[in-house]
Tab-separated table of C-alpha atoms in Angstrom:
chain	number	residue	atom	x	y	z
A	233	UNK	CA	73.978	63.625	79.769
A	234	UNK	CA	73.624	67.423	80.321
A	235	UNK	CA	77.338	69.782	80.211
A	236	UNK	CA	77.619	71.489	83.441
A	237	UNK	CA	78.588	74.782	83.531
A	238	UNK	CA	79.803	75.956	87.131
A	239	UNK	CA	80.557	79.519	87.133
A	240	UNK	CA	81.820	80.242	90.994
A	241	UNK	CA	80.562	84.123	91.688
A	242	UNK	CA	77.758	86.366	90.919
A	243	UNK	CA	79.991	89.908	90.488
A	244	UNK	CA	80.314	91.725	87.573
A	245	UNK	CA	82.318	88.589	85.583
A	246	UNK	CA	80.586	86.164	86.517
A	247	UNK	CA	76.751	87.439	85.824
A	248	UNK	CA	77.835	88.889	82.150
A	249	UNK	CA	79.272	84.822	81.334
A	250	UNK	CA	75.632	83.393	82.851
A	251	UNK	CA	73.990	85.938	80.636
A	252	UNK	CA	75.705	85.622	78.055
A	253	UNK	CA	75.642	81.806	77.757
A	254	UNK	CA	72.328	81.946	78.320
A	255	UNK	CA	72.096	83.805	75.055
A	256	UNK	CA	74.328	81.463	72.832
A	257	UNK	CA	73.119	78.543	74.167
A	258	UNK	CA	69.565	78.706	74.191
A	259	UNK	CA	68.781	76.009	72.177
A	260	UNK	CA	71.120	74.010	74.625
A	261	UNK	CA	69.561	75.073	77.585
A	262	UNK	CA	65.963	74.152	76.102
A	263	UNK	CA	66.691	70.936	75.582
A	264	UNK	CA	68.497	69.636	78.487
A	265	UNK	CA	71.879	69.408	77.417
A	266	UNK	CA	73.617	72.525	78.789
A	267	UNK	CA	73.114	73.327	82.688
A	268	UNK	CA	74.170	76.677	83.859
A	269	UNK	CA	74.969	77.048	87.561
A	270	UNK	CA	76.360	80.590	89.434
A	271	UNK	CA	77.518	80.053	93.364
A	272	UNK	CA	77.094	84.087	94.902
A	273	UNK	CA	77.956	84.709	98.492
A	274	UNK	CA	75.104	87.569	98.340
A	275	UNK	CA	71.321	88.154	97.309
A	276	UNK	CA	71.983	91.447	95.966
A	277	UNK	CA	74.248	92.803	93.090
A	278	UNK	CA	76.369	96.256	93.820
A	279	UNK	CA	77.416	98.462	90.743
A	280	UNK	CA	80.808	98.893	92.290
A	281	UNK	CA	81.988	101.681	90.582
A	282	UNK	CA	79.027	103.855	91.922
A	283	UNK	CA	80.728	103.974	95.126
A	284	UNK	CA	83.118	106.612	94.277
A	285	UNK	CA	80.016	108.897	94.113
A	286	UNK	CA	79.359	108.107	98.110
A	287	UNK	CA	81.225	110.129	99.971
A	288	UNK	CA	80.308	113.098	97.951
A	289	UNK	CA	76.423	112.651	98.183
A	290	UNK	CA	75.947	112.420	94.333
A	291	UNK	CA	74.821	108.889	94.210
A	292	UNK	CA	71.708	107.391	96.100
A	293	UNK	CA	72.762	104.443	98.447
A	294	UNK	CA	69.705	102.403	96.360
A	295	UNK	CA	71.119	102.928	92.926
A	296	UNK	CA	73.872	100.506	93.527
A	297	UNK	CA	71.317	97.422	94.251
A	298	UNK	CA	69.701	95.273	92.609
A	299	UNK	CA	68.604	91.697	93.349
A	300	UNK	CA	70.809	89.593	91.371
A	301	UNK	CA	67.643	87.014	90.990
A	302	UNK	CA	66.987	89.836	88.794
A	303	UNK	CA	69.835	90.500	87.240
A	304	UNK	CA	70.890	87.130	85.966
A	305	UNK	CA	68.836	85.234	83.223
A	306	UNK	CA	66.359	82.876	84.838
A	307	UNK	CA	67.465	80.095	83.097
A	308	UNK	CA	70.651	80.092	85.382
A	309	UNK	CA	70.177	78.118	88.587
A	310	UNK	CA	71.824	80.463	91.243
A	311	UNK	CA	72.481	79.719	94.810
A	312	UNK	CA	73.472	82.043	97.116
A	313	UNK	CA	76.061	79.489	98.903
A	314	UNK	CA	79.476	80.501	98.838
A	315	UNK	CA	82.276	78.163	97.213
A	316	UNK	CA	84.475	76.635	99.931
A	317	UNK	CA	86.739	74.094	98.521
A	318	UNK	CA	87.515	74.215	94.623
A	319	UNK	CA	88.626	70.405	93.604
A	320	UNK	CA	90.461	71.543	90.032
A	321	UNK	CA	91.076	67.383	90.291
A	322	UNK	CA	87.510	65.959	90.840
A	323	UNK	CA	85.748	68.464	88.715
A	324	UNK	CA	83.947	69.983	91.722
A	325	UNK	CA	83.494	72.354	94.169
A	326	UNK	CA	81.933	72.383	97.647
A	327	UNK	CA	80.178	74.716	99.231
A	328	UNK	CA	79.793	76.380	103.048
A	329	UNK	CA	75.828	75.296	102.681
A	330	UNK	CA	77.156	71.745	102.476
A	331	UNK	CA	76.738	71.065	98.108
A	332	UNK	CA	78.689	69.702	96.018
A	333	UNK	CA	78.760	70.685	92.319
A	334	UNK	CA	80.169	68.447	89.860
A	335	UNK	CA	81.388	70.376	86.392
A	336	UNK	CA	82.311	69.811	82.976
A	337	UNK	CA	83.709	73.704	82.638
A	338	UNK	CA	84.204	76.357	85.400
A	339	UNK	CA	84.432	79.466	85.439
A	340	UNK	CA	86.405	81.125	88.506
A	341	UNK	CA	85.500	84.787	89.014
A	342	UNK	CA	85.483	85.044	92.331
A	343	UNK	CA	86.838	88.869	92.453
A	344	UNK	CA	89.049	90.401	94.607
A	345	UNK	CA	88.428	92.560	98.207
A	346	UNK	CA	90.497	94.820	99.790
A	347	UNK	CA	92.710	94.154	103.524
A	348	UNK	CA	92.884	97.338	104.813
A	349	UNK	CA	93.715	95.271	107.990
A	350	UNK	CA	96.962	93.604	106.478
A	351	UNK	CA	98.461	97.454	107.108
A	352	UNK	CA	99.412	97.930	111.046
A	353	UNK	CA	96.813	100.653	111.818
A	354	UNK	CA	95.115	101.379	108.214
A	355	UNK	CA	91.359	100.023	109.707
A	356	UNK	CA	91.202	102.596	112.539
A	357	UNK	CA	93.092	105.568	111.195
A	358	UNK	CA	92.175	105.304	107.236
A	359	UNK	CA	88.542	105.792	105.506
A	360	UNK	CA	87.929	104.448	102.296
A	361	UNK	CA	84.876	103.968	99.314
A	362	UNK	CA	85.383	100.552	97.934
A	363	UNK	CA	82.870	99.041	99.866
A	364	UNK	CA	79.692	100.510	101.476
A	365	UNK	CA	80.658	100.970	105.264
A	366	UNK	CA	83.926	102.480	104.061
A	367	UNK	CA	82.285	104.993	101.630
A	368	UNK	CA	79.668	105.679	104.139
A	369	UNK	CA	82.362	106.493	106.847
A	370	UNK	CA	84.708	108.530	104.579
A	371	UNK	CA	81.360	111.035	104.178
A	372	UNK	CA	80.716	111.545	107.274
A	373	UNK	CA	84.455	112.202	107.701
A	374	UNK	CA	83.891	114.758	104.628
A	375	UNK	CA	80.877	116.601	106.016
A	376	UNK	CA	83.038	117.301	109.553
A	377	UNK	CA	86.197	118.182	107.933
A	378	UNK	CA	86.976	121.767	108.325
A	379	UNK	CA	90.233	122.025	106.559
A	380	UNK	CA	93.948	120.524	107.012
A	381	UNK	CA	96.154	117.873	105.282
A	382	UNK	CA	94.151	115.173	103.490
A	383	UNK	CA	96.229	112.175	101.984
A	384	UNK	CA	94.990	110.250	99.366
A	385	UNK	CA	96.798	107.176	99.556
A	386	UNK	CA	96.775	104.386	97.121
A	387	UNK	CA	98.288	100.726	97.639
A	388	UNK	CA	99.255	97.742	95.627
A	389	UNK	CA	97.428	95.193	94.011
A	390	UNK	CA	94.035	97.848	93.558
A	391	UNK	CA	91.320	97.095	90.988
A	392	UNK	CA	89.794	100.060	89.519
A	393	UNK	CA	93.617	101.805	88.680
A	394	UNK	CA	92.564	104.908	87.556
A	395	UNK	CA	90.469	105.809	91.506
A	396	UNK	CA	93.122	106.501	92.774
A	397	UNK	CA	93.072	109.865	90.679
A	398	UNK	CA	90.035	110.082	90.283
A	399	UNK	CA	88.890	110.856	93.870
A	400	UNK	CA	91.880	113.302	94.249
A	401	UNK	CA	89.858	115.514	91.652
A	402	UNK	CA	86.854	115.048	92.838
A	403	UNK	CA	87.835	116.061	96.954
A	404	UNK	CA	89.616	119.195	94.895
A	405	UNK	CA	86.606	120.277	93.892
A	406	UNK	CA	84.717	118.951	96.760
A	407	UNK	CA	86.804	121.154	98.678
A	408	UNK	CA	86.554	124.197	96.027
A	409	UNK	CA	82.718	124.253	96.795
A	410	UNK	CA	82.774	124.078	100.159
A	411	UNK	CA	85.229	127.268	100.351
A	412	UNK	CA	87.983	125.051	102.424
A	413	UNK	CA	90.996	125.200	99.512
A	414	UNK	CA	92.645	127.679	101.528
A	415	UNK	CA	92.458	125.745	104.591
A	416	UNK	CA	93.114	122.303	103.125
A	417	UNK	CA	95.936	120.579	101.303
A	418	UNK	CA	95.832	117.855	99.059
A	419	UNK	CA	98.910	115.224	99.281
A	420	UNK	CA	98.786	111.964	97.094
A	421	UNK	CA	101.255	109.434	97.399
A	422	UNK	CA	101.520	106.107	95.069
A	423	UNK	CA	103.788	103.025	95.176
A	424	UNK	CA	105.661	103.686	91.795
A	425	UNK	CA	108.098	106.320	90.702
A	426	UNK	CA	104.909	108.223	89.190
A	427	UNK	CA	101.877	109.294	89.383
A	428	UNK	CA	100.194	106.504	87.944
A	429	UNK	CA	101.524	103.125	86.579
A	430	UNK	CA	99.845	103.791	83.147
A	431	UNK	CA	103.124	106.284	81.867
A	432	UNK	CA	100.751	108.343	79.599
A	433	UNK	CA	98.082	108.730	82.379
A	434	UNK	CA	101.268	109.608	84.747
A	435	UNK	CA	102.011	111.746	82.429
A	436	UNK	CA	98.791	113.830	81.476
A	437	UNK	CA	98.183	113.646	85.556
A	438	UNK	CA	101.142	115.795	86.690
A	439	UNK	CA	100.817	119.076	85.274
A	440	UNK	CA	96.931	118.724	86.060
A	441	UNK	CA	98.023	118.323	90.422
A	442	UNK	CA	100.413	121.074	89.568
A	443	UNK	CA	98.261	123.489	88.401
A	444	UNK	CA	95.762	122.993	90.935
A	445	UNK	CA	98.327	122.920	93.528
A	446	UNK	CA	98.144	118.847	94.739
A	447	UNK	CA	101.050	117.849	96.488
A	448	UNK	CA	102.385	114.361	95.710
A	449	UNK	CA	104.896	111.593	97.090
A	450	UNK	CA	105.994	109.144	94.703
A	451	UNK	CA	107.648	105.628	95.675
A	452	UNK	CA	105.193	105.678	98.458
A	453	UNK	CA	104.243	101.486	99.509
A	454	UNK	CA	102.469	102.116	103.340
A	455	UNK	CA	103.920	99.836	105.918
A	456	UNK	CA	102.242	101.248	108.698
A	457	UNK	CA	99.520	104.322	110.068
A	458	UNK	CA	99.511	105.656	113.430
A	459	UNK	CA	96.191	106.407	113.899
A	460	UNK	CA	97.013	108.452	117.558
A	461	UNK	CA	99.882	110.482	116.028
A	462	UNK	CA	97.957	110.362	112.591
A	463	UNK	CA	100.828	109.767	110.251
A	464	UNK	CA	101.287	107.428	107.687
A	465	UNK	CA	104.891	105.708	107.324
A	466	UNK	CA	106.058	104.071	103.957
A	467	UNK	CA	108.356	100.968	103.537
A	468	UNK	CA	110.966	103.605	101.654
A	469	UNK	CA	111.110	105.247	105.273
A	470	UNK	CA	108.802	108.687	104.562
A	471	UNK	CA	106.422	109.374	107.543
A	472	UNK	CA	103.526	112.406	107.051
A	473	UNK	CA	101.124	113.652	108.852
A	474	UNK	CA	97.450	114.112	108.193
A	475	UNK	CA	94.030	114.752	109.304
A	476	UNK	CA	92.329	113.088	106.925
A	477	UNK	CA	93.659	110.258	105.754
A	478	UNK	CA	92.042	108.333	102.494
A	479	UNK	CA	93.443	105.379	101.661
A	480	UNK	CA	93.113	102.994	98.790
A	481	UNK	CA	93.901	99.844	100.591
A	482	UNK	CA	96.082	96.543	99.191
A	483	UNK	CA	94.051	93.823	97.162
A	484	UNK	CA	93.746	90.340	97.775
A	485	UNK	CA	91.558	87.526	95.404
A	486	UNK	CA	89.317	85.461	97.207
A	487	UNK	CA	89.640	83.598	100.131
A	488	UNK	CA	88.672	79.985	98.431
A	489	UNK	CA	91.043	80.353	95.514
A	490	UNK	CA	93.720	80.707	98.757
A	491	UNK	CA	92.466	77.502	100.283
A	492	UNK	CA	91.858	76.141	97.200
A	493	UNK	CA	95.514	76.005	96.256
A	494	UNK	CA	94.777	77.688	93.172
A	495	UNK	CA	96.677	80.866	93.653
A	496	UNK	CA	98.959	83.223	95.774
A	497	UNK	CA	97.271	85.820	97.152
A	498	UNK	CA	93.648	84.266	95.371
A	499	UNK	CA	95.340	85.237	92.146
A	500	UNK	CA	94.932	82.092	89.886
A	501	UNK	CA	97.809	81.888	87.087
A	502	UNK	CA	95.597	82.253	83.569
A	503	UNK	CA	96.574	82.236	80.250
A	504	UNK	CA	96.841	85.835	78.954
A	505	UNK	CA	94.680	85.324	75.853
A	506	UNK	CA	92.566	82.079	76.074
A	507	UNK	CA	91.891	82.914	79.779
A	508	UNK	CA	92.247	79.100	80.585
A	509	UNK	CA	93.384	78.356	84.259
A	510	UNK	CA	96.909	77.919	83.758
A	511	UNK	CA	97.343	73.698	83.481
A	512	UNK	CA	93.584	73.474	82.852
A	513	UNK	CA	91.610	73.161	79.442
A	514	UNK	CA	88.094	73.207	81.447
A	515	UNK	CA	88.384	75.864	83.638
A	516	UNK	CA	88.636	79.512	82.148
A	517	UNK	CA	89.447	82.454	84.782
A	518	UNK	CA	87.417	85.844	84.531
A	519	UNK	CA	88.054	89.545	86.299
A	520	UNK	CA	90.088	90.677	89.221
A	521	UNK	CA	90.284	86.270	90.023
A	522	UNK	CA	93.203	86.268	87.452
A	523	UNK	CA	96.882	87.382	87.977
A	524	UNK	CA	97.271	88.838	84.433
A	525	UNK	CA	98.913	91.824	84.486
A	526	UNK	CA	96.569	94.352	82.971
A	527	UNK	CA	93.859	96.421	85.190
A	528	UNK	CA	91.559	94.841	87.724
A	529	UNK	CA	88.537	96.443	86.799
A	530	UNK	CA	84.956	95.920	85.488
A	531	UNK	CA	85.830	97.008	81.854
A	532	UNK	CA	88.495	94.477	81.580
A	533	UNK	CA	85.631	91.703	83.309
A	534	UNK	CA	83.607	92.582	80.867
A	535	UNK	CA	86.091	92.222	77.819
A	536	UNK	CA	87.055	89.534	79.242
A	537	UNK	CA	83.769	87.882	79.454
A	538	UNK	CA	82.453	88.266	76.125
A	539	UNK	CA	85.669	86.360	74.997
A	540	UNK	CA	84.912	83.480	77.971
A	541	UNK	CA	81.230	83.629	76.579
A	542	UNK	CA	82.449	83.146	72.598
A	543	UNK	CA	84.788	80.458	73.728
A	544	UNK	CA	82.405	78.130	75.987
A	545	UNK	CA	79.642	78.702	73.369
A	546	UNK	CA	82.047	76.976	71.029
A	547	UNK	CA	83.261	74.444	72.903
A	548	UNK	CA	80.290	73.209	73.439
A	549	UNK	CA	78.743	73.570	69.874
A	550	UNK	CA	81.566	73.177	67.571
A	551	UNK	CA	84.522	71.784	69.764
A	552	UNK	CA	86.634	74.519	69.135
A	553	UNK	CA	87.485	77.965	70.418
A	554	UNK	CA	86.352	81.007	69.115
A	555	UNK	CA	88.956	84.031	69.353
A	556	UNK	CA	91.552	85.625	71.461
A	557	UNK	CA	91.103	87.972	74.757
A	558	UNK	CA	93.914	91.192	73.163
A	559	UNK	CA	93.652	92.368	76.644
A	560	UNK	CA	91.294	95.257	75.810
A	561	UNK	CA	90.402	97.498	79.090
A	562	UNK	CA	88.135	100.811	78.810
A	563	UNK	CA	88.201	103.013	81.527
A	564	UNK	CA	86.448	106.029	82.470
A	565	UNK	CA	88.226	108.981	84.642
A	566	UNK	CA	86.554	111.648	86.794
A	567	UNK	CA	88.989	115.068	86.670
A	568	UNK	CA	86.565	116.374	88.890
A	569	UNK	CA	82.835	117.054	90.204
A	570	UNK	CA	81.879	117.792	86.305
A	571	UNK	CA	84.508	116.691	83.832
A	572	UNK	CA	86.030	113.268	82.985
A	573	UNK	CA	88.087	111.702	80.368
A	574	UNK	CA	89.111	107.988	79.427
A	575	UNK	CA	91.654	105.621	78.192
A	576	UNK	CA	91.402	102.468	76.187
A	577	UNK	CA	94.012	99.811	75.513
A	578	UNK	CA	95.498	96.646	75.242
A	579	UNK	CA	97.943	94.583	74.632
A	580	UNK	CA	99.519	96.080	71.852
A	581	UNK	CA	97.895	99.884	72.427
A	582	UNK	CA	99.323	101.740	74.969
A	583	UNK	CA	96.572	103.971	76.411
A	584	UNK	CA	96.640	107.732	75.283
A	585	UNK	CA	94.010	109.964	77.529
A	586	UNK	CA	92.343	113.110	75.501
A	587	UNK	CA	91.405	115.990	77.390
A	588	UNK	CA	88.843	115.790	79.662
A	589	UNK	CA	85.533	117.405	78.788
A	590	UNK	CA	81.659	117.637	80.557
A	591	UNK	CA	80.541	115.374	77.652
A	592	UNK	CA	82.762	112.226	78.826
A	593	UNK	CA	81.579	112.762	82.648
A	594	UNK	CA	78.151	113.223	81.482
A	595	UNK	CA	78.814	110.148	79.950
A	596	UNK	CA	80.478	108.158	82.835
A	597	UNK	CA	77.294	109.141	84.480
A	598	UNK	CA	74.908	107.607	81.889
A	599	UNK	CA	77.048	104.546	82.124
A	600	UNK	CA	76.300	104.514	86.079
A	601	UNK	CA	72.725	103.571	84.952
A	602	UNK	CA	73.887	101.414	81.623
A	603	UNK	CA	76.065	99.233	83.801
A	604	UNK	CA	72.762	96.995	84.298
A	605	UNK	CA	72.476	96.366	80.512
A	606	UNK	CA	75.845	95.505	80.809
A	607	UNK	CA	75.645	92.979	83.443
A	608	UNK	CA	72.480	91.859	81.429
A	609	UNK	CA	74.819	91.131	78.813
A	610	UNK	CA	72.846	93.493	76.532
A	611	UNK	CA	75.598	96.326	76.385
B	288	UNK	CA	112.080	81.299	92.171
B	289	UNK	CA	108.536	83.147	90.887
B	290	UNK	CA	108.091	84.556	87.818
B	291	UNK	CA	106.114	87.607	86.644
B	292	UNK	CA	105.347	87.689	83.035
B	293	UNK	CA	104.499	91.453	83.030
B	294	UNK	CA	105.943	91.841	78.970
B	295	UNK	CA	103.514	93.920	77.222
B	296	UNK	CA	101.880	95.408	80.427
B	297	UNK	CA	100.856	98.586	80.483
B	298	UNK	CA	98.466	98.894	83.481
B	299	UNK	CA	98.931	98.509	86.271
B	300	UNK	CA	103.217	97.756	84.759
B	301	UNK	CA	105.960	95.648	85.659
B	302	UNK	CA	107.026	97.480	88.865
B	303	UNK	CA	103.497	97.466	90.379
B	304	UNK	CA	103.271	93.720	89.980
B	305	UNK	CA	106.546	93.335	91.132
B	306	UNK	CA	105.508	95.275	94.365
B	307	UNK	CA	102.274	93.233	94.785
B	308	UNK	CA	104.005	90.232	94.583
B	309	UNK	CA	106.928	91.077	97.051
B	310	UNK	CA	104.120	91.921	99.270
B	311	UNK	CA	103.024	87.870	99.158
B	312	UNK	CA	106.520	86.801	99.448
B	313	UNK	CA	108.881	85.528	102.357
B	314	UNK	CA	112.184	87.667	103.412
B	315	UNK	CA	115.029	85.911	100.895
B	316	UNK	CA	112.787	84.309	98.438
B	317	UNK	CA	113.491	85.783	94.835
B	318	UNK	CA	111.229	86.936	92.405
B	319	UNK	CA	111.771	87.499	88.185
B	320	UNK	CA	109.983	89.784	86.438
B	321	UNK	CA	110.103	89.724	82.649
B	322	UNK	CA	109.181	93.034	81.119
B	323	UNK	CA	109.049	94.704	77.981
B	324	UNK	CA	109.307	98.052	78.998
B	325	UNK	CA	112.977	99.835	79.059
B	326	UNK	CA	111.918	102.005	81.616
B	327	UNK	CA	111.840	98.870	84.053
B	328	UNK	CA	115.480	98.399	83.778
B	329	UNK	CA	115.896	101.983	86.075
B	330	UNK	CA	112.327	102.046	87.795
B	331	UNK	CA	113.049	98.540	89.980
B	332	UNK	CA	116.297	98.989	90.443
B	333	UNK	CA	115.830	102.608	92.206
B	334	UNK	CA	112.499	101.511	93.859
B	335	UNK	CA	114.560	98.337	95.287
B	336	UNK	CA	117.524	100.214	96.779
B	337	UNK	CA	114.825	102.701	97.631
B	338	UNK	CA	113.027	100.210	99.719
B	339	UNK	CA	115.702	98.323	100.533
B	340	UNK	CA	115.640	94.806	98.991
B	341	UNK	CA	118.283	93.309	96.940
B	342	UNK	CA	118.876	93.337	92.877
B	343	UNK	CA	120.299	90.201	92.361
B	344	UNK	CA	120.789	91.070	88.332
B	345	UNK	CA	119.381	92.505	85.133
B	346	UNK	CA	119.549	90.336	81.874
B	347	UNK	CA	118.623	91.449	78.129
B	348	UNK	CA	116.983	88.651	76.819
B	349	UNK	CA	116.184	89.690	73.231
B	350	UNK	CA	112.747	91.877	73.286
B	351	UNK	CA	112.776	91.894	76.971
B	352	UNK	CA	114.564	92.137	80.373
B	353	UNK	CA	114.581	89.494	83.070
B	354	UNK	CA	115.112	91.484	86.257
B	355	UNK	CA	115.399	89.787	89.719
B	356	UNK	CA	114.842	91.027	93.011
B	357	UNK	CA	115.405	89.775	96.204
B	358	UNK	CA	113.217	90.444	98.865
B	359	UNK	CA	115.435	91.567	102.314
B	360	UNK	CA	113.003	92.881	104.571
């Protein structure tokens, strides 16, 4: 009787385990006795990252698509049905289209998305880039601003930690080249006492907003925006004005992990280095879907997933797991419209950013193209 | 009462999680978060009074501090 492999979403995580399965368990999947199946909620895959470049028109809308038919190996049987009921007792899952899967292992990475709406007023008053309407709104809002306060606002749970900063460089020199500096100010705020909860990023950060004259509110967790008076109002009881207010809104996981009792907030409790659902020896958790406390973001997916991909190969083959997750994240950082830098760590390594240089953008935007090797599994 | 294993965390850090996890949270439920950084021991306890929930306490426990909050509003 063929192993069933469920793996429940078709993001970044998820498509890197189907590859890569595919890969170590091709003998497996020839003969019948491994079955890999992906539930997506979409036909299409979007390079997420790439939508930083939006608002700033230096990424074509069509580079961030691709069919995920085409993406994932064609050995994996892929429905585009979304999971909505995950049954951690029967061994299956249900699905809006009306299946139901039956599994030997699961994989839950079923990402996270972001509720600008659980913020009185942050929908109509705030413009964001991580998703597509958002980032297309927030450049049209570029293109008509003529100068004034912009606040770049950033909120807790995020995934992608470091875009925060990253687009407050990059509207710096947005504004630099369109000759509004003078006119504008830059004002970035962020929930902790710092400017970034990685200490040496905090660190390296401040003297960078000094010098180029970015204002900054630490302590800073939104409770409400007034979209008519256009201020923003934190829980510690600071209000500020704006004119253009861009706003990195709260997190949440996904809405089945919710109703699937798995986890507060669609965070499912994982174990930090065999990435098991907590209370579960068949179900591994990949990406934003867990609640371990290192970066939500497609470098730690990725990690991540070659460590899920090791793991299941072994199970399977040799009844036995193969290695550790050390909690390894990579991640790139824009310090502007042509320079970047980037910070690695884990575990054990605290992160230590180098200064940033045109060779590491340059390379950030090779990587923009790479990213489908990685989701291939090939990179 | 919830517990945040946040020891060893160095992104997004024991105070962020802490935050994100208030956020989730009803007004008097209490929440634990174990970390291994020192600097935790005066972060959440000036972000609480900042914000205005309650410390309930802050325990050494060997490599790492158990530090309780309270949420109040």
């Amino acid at each position: 009787m063929a192993k069933n492999i469920l793996i429940v979403g078709g993001g970044l995580a998820g498509t890197i385990v189907a590859n890569g399965l595919c890969r170590q368990l091709a003998p497996q999947l020839r003969s019948g006795e491994v079955v890999i199946t992906m539930l997506g909620t979409t036909e299409t895959h979007m390079y997420q990252p790439g939508l930083l470049y939006v608002p700033f028109g230096r990424i074509r809308e069509h580079e961030l698509f691709r069919d995920q038919r085409k993406v994932l190996d064609r050995r994996v049987i892929f429905h585009v049905d979304p999971a909505k009921h995950i049954d951690v007792e029967k061994n299956q899952v249900s699905t809006a289209g009306g299946r139901t899967l039956k599994y030997d292992y699961l994989v839950l990475a079923t990402g996270s998305r972001i509720m600008p709406q659980s913020i009185p007023g942050m929908v109509e008053g705030g413009h964001w880039f991580y998703d597509l309407e958002g980032a297309r709104k927030m450049r049209d809002a570029l293109s008509k601003f003529e100068g004034g306060k912009i606040i770049v606002n950033a909120n807790a749970p995020h995934k992608c930690p470091v875009a925060p900063l990253e687009i407050t460089f990059m509207l710096y020199d947005y504004l630099k080249a369109k000759n509004l500096l003078d006119k504008s100010e830059i004002i970035y705020t962020y929930p902790i006492g710092r400017l970034h909860a990685l200490e040496p990023v905090a660190l390296w950060a401040k003297p960078e907003f000094d010098k180029l004259g970015i204002k900054y509110e630490t302590f800073f967790n939104t409770e409400s925006v007034d979209p008519g008076a256009k201020t923003i109002t934190s829980a510690e009881g600071v209000t500020l004005p704006y004119d253009l207010l861009v706003t990195i809104p709260p997190h949440q996981g996904a809405q089945v992990i919710v109703d699937s009792d798995l986890g507060k907030g669609g965070w499912v409790p994982t174990n930090t280095k065999t990435l098991h659902r907590d209370g579960s020896t068949n179900i591994f958790v990949c990406g934003d879907t867990t609640n371990i406390p290192i970066s939500k973001a497609g470098s730690t997916a990725h990690f991540e997933a070659d460590v899920l991909i090791d793991n299941l190969a072994s199970l399977l083959t040799e009844n036995r797991m193969a290695r550790d997750y050390d909690g390894k994240v990579f991640c790139f950082i824009e310090t502007g419209s042509s320079t970047g830098t980037y910070v690695w760590f884990n575990y054990t390594t605290p992160p230590n950013p180098g200064p940033p240089s045109q060779m590491v953008h340059w390379f950030k935007l090779a990587y923009n193209r790479l990213y489908w090797l990685s989701a291939k599994g090939l990179l | 009462m919830q517990t945040i294993d946040a020891r060893g965390a160095f992104c997004p850090g024991p105070l962020m999680e802490l935050i994100a996890a208030l956020k989730l949270s009803a007004i008097g439920d209490q929440i634990e978060i174990l970390s291994t950084d020192k600097g935790s021991v005066a972060d959440v306890p000036e972000w609480v009074a900042k914000v205005g929930h309650k410390m309930v306490g802050v325990t050494e426990k060997g490599d790492h501090w158990s530090i309780v909050v309270e949420k109040a509003k």
